[in-house]
C-alpha positions as CSV (number, residue, x, y, z in Angstrom):
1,X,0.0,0.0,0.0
2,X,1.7,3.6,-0.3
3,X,0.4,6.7,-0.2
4,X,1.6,10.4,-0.9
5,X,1.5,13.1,1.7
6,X,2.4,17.1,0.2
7,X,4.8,18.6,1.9
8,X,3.8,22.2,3.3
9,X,5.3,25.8,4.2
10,X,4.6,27.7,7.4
11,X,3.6,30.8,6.1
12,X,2.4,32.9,9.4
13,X,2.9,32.3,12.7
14,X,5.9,30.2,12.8
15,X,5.7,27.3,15.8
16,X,2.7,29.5,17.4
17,X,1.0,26.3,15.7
18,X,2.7,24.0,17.8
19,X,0.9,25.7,20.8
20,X,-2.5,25.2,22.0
21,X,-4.9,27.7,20.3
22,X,-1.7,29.2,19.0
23,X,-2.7,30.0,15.0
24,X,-0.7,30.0,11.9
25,X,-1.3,29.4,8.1
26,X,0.2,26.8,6.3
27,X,0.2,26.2,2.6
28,X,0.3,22.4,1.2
29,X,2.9,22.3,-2.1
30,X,3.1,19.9,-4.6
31,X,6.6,18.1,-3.5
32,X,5.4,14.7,-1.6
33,X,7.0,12.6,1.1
34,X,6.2,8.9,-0.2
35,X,4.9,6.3,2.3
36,X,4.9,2.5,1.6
37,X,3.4,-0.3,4.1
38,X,4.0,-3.8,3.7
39,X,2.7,-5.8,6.3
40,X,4.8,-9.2,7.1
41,X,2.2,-12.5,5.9
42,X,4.8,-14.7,8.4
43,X,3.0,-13.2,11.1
44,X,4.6,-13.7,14.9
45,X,3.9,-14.2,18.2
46,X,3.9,-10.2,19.3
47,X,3.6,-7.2,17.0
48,X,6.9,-6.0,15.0
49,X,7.0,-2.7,13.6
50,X,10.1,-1.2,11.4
51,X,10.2,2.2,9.8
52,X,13.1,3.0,7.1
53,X,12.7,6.4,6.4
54,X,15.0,7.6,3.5
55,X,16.7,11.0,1.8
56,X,19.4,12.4,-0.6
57,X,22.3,11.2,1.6
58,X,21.4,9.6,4.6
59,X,18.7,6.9,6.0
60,X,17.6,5.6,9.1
61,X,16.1,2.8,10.7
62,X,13.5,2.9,13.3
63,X,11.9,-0.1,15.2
64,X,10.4,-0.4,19.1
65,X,13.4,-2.3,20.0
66,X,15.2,0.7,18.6
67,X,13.1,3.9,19.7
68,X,16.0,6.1,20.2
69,X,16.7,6.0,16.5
70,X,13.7,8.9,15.6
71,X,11.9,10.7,18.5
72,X,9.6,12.2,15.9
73,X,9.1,8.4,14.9
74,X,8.1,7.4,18.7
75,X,6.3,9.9,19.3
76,X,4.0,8.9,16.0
77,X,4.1,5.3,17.0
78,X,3.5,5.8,20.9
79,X,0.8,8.5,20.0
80,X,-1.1,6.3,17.5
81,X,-1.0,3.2,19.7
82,X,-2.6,5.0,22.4
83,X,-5.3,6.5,20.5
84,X,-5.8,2.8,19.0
85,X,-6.2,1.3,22.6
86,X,-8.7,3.6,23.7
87,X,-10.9,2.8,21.0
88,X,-10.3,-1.1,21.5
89,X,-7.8,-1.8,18.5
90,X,-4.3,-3.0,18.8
91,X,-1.4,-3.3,16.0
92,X,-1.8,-6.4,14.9
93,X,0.5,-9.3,15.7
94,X,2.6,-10.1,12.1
95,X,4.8,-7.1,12.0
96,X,5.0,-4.5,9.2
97,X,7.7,-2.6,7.4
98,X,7.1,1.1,7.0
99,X,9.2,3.0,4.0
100,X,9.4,7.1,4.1
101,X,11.1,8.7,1.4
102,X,11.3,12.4,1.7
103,X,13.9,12.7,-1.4
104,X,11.3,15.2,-2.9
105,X,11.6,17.8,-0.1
106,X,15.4,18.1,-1.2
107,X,17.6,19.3,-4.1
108,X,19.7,18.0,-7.0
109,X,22.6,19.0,-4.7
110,X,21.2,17.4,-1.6
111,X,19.8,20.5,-0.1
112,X,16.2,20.7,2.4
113,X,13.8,22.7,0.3
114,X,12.6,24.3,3.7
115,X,9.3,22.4,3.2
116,X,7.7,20.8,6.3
117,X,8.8,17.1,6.4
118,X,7.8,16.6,9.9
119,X,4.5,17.0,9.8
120,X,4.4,15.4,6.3
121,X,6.4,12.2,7.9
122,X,3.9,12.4,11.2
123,X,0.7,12.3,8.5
124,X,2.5,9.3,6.4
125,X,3.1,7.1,9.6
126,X,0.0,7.9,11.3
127,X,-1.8,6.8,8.0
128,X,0.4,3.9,7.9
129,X,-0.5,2.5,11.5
130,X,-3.8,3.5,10.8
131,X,-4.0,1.2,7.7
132,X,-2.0,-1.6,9.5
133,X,-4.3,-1.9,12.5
134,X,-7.2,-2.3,10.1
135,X,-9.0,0.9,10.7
136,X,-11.4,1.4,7.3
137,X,-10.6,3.1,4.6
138,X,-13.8,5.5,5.5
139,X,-12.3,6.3,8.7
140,X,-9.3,7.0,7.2
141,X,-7.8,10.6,6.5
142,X,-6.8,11.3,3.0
143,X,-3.6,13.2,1.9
């Protein structure tokens, strides 16, 4: 399964957004972070999550054995699994391989564009888990 999430630029209020009620304006552009899941058919005895995200120059692996890899990644992970269990849905047992690729949001030259990758990245994952703990497609939000 993949999916494409548009990166963005903060165009007022700068991380104001970040707080609550704090207001900004963001723009969506046309240069997308790419997000592919393929969950594991071997299936297991607990749940087994890794996420490779990708970019001009440099990659990194993240996994729960492995949290200290990405704290954006954890965050996303620990933030999703909680909202899961409080409606009564786990990750499923089985495992799944997450890939981000954020190789649009640079240059030729290996420069960041200055688009927002984080939030792009958060979106991408969160659809991801999402998908992987079998919440429908209806329920789903679409980038």
């Amino acid at each position: 399964m993949r999916l494409s999430v548009p990166g963005n630029l903060l165009l007022l209020g700068e991380y104001a957004v970040l707080e609550e009620g704090g207001l900004g304006l963001a723009l969506a552009v046309e240069k997308r972070l790419e997000v592919e899941l393929q969950p594991n058919p071997a299936g297991g005895a607990a749940w087994t999550l890794s996420v490779e995200g990708r970019w001009p120059g440099g990659a990194l692996s993240w996994s729960p054995d492995r949290p200290d890899s990405s704290a954006l990644l954890s965050a996303v992970v620990e933030a999703c699994r909680g909202e899961l269990a409080a409606r009564g849905v786990a990750l499923p047992a089985g495992g799944a391989q997450i890939r981000i690729d954020s190789s649009a949001f640079f240059t030729e030259g290996g420069q960041k564009r200055g688009l927002g990758s984080s939030a792009a990245v958060a979106v991408g994952l969160t659809w991801a888990l999402l998908v992987w703990a079998g919440v429908a497609e209806a329920q789903l939000p679409s980038a």
